[in-house]
Coordinates of C-alpha atoms in Angstrom, one line a residue:
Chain M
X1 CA 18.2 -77.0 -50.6
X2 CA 21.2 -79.2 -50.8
X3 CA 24.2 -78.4 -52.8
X4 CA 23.5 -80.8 -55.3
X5 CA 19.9 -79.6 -55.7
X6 CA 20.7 -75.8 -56.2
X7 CA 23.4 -77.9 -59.0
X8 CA 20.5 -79.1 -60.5
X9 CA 18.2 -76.4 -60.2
X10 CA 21.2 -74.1 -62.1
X11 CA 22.0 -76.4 -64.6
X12 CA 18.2 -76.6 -65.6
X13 CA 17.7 -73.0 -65.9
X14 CA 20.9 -72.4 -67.6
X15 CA 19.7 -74.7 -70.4
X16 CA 16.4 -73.3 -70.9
X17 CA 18.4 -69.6 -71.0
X18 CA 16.8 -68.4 -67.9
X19 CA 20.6 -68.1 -66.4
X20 CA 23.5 -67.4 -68.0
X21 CA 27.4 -67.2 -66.5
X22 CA 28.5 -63.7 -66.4
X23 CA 31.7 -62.2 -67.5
X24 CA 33.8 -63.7 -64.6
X25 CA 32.8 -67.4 -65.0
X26 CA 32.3 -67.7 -61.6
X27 CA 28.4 -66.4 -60.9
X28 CA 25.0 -66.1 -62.3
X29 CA 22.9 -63.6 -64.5
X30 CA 19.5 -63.6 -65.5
X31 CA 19.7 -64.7 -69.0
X32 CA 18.3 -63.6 -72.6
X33 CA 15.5 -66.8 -72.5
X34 CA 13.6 -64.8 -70.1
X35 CA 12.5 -62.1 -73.5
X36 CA 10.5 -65.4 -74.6
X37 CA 8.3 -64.6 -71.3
X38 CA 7.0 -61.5 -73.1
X39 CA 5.0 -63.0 -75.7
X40 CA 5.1 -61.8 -79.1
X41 CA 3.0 -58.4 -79.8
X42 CA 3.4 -55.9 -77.3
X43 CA -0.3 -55.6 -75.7
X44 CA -2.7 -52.7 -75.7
X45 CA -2.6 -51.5 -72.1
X46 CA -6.1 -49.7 -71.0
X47 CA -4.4 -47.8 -68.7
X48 CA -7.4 -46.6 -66.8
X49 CA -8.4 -50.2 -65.9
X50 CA -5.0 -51.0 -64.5
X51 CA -4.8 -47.9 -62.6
X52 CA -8.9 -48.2 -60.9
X53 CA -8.1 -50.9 -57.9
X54 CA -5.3 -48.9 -56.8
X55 CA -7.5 -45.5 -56.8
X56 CA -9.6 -47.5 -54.9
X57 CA -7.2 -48.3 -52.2
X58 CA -6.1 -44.9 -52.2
X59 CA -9.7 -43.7 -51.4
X60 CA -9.6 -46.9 -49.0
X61 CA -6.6 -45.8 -47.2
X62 CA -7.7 -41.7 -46.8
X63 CA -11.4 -41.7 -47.6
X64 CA -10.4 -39.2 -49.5
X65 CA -11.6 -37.8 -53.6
X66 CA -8.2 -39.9 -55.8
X67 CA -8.2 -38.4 -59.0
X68 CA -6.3 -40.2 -62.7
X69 CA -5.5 -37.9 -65.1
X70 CA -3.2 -37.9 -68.6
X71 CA -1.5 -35.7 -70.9
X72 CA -3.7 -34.9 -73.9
X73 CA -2.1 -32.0 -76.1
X74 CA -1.1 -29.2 -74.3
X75 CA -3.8 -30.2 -71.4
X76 CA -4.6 -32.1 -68.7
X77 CA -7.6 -34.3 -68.6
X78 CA -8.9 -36.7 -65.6
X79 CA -10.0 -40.0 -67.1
X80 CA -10.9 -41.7 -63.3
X81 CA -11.8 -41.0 -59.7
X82 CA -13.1 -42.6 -56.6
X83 CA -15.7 -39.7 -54.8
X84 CA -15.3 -39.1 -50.9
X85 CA -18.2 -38.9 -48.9
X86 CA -20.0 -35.9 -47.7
X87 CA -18.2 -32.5 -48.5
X88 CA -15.5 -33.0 -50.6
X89 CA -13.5 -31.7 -53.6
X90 CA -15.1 -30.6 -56.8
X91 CA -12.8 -29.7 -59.5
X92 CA -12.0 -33.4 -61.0
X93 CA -14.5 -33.9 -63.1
X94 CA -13.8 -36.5 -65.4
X95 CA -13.0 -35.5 -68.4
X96 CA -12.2 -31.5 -67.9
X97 CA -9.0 -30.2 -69.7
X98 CA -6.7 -28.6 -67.8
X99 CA -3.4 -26.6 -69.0
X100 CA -0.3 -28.1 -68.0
X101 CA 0.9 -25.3 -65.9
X102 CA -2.6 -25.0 -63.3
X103 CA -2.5 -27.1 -60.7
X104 CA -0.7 -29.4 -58.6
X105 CA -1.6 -32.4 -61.5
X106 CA -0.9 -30.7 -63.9
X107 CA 2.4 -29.4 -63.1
X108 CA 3.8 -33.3 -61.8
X109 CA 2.7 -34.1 -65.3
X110 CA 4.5 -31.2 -66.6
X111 CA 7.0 -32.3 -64.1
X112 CA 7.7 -35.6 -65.9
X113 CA 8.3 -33.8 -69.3
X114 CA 11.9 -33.4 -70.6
X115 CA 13.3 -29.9 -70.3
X116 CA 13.2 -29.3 -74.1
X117 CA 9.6 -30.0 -73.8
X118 CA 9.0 -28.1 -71.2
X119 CA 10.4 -25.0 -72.8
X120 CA 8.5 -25.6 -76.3
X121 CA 5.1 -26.0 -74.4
X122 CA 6.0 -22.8 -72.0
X123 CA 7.1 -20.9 -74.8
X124 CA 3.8 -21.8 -76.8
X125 CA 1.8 -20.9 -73.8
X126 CA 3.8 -17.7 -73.0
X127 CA 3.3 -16.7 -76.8
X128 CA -0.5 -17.3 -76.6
X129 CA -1.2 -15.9 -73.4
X130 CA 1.3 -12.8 -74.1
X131 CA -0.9 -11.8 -77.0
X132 CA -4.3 -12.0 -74.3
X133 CA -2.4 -9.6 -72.0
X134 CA -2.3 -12.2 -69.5
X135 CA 0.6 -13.7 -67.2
X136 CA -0.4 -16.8 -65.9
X137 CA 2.9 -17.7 -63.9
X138 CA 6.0 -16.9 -62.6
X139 CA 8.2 -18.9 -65.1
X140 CA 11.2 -19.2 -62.2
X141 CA 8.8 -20.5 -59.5
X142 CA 7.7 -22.9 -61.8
X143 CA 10.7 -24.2 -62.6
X144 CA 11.4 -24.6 -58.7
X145 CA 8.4 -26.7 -58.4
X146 CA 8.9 -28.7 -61.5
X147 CA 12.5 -29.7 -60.0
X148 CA 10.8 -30.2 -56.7
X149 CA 8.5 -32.4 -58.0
X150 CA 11.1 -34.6 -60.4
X151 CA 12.8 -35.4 -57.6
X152 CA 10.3 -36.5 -54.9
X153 CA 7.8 -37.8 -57.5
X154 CA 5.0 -36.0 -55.2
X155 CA 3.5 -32.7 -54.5
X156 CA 1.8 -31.4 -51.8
X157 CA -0.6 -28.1 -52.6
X158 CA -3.4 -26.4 -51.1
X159 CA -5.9 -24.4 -53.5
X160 CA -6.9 -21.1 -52.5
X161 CA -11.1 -21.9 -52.4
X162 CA -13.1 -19.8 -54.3
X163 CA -17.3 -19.2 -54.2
X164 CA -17.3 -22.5 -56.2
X165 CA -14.9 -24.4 -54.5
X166 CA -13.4 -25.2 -51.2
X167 CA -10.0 -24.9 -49.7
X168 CA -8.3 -27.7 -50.3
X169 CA -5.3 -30.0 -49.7
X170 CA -4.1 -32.1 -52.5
X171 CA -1.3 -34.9 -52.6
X172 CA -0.1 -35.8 -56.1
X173 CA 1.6 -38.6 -57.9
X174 CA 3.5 -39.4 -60.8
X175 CA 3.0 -42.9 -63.0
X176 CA 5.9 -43.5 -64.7
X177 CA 7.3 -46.0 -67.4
X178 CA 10.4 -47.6 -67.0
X179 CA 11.8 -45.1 -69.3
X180 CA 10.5 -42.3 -66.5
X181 CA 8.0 -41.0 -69.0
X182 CA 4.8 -40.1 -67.7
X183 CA 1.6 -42.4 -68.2
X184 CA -0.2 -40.0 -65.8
X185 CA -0.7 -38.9 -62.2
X186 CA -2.9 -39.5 -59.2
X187 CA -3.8 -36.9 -57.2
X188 CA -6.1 -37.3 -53.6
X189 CA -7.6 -34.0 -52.4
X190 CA -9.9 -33.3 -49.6
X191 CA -11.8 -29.8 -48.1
X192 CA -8.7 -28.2 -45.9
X193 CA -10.5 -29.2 -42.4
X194 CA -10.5 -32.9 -42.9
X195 CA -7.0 -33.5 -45.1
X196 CA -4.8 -30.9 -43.2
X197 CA -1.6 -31.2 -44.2
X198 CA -0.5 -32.7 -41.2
X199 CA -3.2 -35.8 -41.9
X200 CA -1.8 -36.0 -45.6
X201 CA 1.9 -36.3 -43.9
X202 CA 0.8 -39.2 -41.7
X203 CA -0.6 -41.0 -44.4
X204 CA 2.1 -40.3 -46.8
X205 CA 3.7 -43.6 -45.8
X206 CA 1.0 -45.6 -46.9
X207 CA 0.1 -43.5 -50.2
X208 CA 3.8 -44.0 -51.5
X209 CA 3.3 -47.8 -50.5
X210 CA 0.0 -47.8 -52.7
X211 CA 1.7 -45.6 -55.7
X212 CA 5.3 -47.4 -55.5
X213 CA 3.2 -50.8 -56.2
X214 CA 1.1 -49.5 -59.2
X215 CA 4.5 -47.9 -61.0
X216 CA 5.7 -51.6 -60.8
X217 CA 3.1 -52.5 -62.9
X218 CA 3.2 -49.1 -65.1
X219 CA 7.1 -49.4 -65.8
X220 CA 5.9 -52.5 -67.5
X221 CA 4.5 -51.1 -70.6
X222 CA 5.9 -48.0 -72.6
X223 CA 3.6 -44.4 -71.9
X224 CA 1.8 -42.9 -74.6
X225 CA 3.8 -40.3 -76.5
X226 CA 3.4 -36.8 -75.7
X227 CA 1.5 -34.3 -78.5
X228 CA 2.6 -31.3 -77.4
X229 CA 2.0 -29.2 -80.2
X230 CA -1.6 -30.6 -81.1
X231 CA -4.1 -29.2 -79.3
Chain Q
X1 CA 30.6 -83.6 -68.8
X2 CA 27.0 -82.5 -69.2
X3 CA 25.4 -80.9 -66.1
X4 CA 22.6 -83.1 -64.6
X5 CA 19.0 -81.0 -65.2
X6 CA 15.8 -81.7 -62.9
X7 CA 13.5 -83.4 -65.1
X8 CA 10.1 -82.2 -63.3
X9 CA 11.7 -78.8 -63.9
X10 CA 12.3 -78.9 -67.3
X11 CA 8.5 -80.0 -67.8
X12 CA 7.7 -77.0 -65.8
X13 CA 9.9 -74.4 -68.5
X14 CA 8.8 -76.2 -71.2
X15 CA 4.8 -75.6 -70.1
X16 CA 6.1 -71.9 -69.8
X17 CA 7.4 -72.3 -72.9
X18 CA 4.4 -73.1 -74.6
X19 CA 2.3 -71.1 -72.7
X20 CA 4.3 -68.1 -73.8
X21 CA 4.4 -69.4 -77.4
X22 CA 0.4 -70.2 -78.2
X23 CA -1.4 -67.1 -79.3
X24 CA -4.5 -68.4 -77.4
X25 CA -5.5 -69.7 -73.8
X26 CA -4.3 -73.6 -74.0
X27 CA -5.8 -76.5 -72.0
X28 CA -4.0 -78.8 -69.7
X29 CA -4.5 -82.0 -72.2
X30 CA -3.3 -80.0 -75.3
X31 CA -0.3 -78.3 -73.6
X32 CA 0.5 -81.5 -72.1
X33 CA 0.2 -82.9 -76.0
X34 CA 2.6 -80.3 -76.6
X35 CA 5.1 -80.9 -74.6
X36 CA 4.7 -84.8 -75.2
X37 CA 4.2 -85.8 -71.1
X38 CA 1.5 -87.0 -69.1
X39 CA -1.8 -84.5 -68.8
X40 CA -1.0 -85.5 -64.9
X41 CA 2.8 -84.0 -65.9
X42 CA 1.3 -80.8 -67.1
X43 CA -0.8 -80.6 -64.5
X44 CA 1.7 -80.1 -61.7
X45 CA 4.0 -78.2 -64.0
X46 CA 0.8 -75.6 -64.6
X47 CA 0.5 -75.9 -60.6
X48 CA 3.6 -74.8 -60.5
X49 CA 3.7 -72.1 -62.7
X50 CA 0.6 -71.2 -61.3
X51 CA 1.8 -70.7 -57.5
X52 CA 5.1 -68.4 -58.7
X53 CA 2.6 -66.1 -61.0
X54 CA 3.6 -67.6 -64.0
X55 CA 0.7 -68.9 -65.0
X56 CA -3.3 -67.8 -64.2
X57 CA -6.8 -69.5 -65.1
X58 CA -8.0 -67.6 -68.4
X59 CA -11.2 -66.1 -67.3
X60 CA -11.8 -68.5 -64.1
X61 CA -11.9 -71.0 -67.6
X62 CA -9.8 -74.3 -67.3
X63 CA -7.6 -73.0 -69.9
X64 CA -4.5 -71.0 -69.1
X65 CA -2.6 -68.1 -70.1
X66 CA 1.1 -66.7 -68.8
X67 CA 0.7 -64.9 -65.9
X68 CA 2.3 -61.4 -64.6
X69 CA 5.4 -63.0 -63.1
X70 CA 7.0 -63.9 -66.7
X71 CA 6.7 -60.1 -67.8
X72 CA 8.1 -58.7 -64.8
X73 CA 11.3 -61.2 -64.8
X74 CA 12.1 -59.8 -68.3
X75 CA 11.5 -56.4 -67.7
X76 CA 14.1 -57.2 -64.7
X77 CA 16.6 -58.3 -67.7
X78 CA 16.1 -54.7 -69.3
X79 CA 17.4 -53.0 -66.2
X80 CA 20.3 -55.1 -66.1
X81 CA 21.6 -52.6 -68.7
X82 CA 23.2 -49.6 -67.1
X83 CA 23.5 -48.1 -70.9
X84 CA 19.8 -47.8 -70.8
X85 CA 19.5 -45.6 -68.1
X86 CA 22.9 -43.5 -69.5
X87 CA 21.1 -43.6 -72.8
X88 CA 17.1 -42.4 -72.0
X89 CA 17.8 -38.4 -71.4
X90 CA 19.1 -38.9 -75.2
X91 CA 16.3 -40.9 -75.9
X92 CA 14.3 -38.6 -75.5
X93 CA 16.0 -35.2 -76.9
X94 CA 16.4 -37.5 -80.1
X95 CA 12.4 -38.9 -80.1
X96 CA 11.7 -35.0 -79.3
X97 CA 13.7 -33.6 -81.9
X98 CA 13.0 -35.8 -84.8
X99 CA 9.4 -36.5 -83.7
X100 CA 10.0 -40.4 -84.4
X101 CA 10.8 -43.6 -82.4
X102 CA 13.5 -43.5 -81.1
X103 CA 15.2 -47.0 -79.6
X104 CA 18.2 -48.6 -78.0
X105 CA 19.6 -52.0 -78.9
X106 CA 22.7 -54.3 -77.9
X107 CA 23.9 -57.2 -78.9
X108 CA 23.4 -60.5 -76.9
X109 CA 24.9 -63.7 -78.1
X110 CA 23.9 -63.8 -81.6
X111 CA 20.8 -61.5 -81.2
X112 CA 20.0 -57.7 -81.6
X113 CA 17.8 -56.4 -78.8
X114 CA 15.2 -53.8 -78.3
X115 CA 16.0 -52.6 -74.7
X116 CA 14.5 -49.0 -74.8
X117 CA 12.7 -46.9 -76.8
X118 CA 10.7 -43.9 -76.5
X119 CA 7.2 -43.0 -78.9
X120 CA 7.9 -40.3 -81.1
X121 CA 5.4 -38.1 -81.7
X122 CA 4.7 -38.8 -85.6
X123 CA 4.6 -42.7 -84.3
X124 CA 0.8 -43.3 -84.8
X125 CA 0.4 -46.3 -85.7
X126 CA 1.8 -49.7 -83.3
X127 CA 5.5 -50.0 -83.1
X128 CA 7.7 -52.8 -82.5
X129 CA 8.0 -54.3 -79.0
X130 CA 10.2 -53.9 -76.3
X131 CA 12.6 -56.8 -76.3
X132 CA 12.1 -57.8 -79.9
X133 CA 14.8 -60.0 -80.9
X134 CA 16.6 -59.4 -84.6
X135 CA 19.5 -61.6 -86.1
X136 CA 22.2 -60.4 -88.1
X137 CA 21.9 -59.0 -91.0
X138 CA 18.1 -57.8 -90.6
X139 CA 17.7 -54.2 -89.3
X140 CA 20.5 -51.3 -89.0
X141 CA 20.9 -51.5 -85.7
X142 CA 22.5 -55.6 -86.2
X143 CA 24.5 -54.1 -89.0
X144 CA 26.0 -51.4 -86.9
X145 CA 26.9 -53.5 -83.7
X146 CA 28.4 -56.5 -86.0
X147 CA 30.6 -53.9 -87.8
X148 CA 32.5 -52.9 -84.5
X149 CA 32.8 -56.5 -83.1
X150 CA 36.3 -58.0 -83.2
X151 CA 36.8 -61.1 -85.4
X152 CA 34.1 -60.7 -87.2
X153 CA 34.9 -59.2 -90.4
X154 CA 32.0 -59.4 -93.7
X155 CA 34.5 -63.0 -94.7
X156 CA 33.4 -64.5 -91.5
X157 CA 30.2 -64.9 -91.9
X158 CA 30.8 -67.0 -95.3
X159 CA 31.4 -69.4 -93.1
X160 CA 27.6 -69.7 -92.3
X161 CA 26.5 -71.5 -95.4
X162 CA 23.0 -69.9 -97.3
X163 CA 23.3 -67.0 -94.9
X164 CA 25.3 -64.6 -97.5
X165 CA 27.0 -65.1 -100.8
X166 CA 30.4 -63.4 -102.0
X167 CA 28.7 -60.3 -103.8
X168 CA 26.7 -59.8 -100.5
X169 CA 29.9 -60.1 -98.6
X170 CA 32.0 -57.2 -100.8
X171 CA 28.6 -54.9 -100.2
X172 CA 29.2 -55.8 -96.6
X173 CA 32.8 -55.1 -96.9
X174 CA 32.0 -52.0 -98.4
X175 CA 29.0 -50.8 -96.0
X176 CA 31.4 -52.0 -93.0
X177 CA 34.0 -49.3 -94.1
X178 CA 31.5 -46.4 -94.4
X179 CA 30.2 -47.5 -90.8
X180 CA 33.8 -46.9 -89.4
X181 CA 33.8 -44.0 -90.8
X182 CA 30.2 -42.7 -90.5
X183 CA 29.2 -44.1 -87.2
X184 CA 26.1 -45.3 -88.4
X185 CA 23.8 -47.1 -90.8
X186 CA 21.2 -46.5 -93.3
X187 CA 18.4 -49.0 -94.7
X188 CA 20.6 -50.9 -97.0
X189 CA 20.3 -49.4 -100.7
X190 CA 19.0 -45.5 -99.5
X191 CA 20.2 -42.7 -98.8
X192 CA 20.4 -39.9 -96.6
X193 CA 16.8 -38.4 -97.6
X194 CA 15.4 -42.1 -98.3
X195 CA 16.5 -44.1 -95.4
X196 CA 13.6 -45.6 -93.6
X197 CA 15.2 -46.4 -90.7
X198 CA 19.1 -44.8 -89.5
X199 CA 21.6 -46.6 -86.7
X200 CA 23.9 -45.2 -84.6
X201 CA 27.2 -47.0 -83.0
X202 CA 27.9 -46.5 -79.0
X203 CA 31.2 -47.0 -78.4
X204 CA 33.0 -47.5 -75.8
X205 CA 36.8 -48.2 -76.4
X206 CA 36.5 -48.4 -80.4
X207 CA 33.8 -51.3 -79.6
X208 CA 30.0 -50.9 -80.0
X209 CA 27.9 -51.4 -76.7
X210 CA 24.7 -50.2 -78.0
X211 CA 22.6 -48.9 -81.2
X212 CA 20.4 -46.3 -81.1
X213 CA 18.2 -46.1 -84.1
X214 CA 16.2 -43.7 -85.3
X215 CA 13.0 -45.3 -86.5
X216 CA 11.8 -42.9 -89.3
X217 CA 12.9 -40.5 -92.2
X218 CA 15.7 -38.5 -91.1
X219 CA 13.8 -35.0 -90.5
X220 CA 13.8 -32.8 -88.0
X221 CA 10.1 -32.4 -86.6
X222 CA 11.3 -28.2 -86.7
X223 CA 11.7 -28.8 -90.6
X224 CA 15.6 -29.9 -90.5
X225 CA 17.2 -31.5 -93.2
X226 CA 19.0 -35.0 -92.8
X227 CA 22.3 -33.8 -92.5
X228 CA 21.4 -31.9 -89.7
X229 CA 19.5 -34.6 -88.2
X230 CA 22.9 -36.7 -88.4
X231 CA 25.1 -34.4 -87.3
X232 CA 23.0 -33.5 -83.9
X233 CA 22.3 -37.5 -83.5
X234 CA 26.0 -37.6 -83.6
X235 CA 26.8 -35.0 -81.2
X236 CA 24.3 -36.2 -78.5
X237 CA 26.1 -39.8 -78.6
X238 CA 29.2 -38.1 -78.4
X239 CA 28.1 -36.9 -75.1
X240 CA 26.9 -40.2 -74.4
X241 CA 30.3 -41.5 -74.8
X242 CA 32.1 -38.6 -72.7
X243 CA 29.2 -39.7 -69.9
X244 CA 30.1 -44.1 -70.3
X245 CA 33.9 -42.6 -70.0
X246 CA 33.1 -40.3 -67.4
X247 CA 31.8 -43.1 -65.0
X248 CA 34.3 -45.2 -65.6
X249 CA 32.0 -48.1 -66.1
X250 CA 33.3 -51.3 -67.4
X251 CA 31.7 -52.5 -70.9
X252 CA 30.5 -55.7 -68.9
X253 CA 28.2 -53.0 -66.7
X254 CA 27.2 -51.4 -69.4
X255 CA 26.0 -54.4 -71.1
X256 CA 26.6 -57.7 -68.9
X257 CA 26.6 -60.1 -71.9
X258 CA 29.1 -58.4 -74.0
X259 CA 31.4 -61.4 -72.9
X260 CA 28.8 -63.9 -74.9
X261 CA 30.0 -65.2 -78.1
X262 CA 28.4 -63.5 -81.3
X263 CA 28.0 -66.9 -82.9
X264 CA 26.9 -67.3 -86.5

């Protein structure tokens, strides 16, 4: 473009509001005319259907089980997936509540919490499970892992097996607003022999490609508020 | 001298306009009845729009709706706002503490606007949107910022004709005073216990970059009375404030259109 035309072209969008001058005179901003691009009423995101083409590229991409879960209550509850072929991981079921504190999806939710949260839903779950004679986890490892998991915005875990279920590798995910609450998290597991940890590290690159794209779109509508006292 | 503008282009904002305006799909011929040019004008305007993502076929339908492209350039206009991401950690405590919505506004030109907020937990039913747009005197939040802007005393704004009489401006006068004092702003006519809706002042240098507002009754979701409520609202900004000082961020960072007129 010539001179004259970028002249133009400014002088255009500054009138509309698109562009406005910024404090020194001397350069551009992106102006306040652009909030007319929102429309009025904020929409009603179904969050599941904006999330499904980018589980299946996950799935594409490993040929692995990709798993979409949410915060509901105190719990954790998968409302997608994409199934891998032949053997593969069993424990997403859709639907299936979760606490917070199992698992590596449940803990990058947990993850995404703010600390007062995270010590009111603790403390409710220490209180209750305290009473049952039961000490479901090391409160300082946890803690560990949360931070972990803040910072990297993905977990890496391998599940014991049991007689129901396999060993198994899982990568996880948060979905963030642009707030950095959580909407949810995606998780992709596979049986230990096939999605080794050294296979989920080589295709790390392309996952975080996948899951940087669909938190562009989720940063552009506010999560769901958390009920962490309702069960 | 007026700047020349690009005709072709300002068909093209204009369809964007609209197209961000009508509540339903539109068709070429009506949005080019809208705009008052040719249906072949709005054609290549909608072309346009259409290529940058600002525009997609409703339904693979000849009418059209904005595309993705328009949301994600304002969205870009939030994060221009380094008081947002000072503000959210405080956000949330105060969303988590009081169990209502709890948001973050500033003032550009002549407007008060919605830049963050997060759900509160007693929030059930839909709350306002992001980037809603108030003018002064309508909401807390307006009252709050105004009150801390230099020049712009209650007598000021007389000047506007029909927007506020003289009685209005000695309540103004009045409510201006307790905001110095106070730091903040209740529904106008409530109190404490009553208030529907309670701003809080930012400031930076004795001037107001942002609101917060708590969108609710003043209660603690742990039971706590209003007063206590105010005063732990009052001691998170404080923090805020130490954090804005702390960085040593200039008050166009914070907000980068602080420098526009507040016009009345």
């Amino acid at each position: 473009m010539t001179k004259n035309m970028v002249h133009r072209a400014l002088s255009t969008l500054v009138e509309v509001g698109y562009l406005v001058r910024d404090h020194t005179g001397k350069r551009f901003e992106i102006g306040p005319g652009v909030l007319n691009l929102l429309g009025g009423e904020e929409e009603q995101i179904d969050f599941r259907a904006v999330c499904h083409p980018y589980l299946l590229r996950l799935h594409s991409a490993t040929e692995e089980s990709v798993f979409l879960s949410i915060i509901v209550g105190q719990h954790r509850v998968n409302i997608d997936s994409v199934e891998a072929e032949g053997r593969r991981v069993t424990y997403g079921l859709r639907g299936r509540s979760v606490p917070l504190y199992q698992t590596i999806t449940s803990r990058m939710l947990l993850a995404q919490l703010s600390d007062s949260e995270i010590k009111y839903y603790l403390a409710s779950v220490a209180s209750h499970t305290s009473s049952n004679g039961l000490d479901p986890f090391d409160s300082t490892q946890l803690w560990a892992e949360l931070g972990e998991f803040r910072q990297r915005g993905f977990g890496i875990a391998t599940t014991d097996g049991s007689l129901k279920q396999l060993r198994a590798n899982y990568a996880c995910f948060a979905l963030l607003d642009s707030l950095g609450r959580p909407h949810g998290a995606i998780s992709v597991g596979g049986p230990l022999e096939r999605f080794p940890t050294s296979r989920i590290k080589s295709l790390m690159p392309a996952m975080l490609k996948i899951v940087a794209e669909l938190n562009l779109v989720a940063k552009q509508f506010p999560a769901e508020p958390v009920f962490l006292h309702r069960n | 001298m007026e700047s020349p503008t690009n005709s072709s282009a300002s068909n093209v904002f204009s369809a964007l306009e609209i197209l961000n305006k009508v509540p339903n799909p539109i068709g070429v011929t009506e949005l080019g009845q809208s705009i008052g040019i040719p249906v072949s004008s709005a054609h290549r305007a909608l072309a346009t729009l259409e290529q940058s993502g600002f525009a997609v076929r409703y339904q693979s339908s000849s009418k059209w709706i904005p595309g993705p492209a328009g949301k994600q350039l304002a969205h870009s206009f939030f994060s221009r706002f380094h008081i947002r991401q000072l503000c959210v950690p405080y956000l949330r405590q105060l969303a988590y503490f009081t169990g209502e919505t709890v948001s973050l506004s500033v003032r550009v030109t002549d407007q008060i606007v919605r830049i963050a907020y997060v759900s509160g937990t007693k929030d059930v039913v839909s709350h306002r949107p992001l980037g809603e747009r108030r003018m002064f005197p309508d909401g807390t939040a307006s009252r709050v910022l105004y009150a801390f802007i230099e020049g712009m005393s209650p007598q000021s704004y007389s000047k506007r004709p029909g927007l506020i009489d003289q009685t209005e401006i000695m309540l103004l006068e009045q409510e201006y005073a307790a905001i110095h004092t106070y730091k903040f702003a209740l529904t106008p006519g409530s109190t404490l216990d009553t208030s529907e809706e309670t701003s809080f002042a930012v400031l930076l240098n004795d001037r107001a970059i942002a609101a917060i507002t708590i969108e609710g009754r003043l209660r603690g979701d742990d039971g706590s009375d209003p007063k206590t409520v105010i005063n732990q609202t009052l001691s998170l900004i404080k923090n805020i404030e130490a954090d804005a000082h702390a960085e040593g961020v200039t008050k166009s960072q914070f907000n980068p259109y602080d420098h526009l007129p507040a016009s009345l």
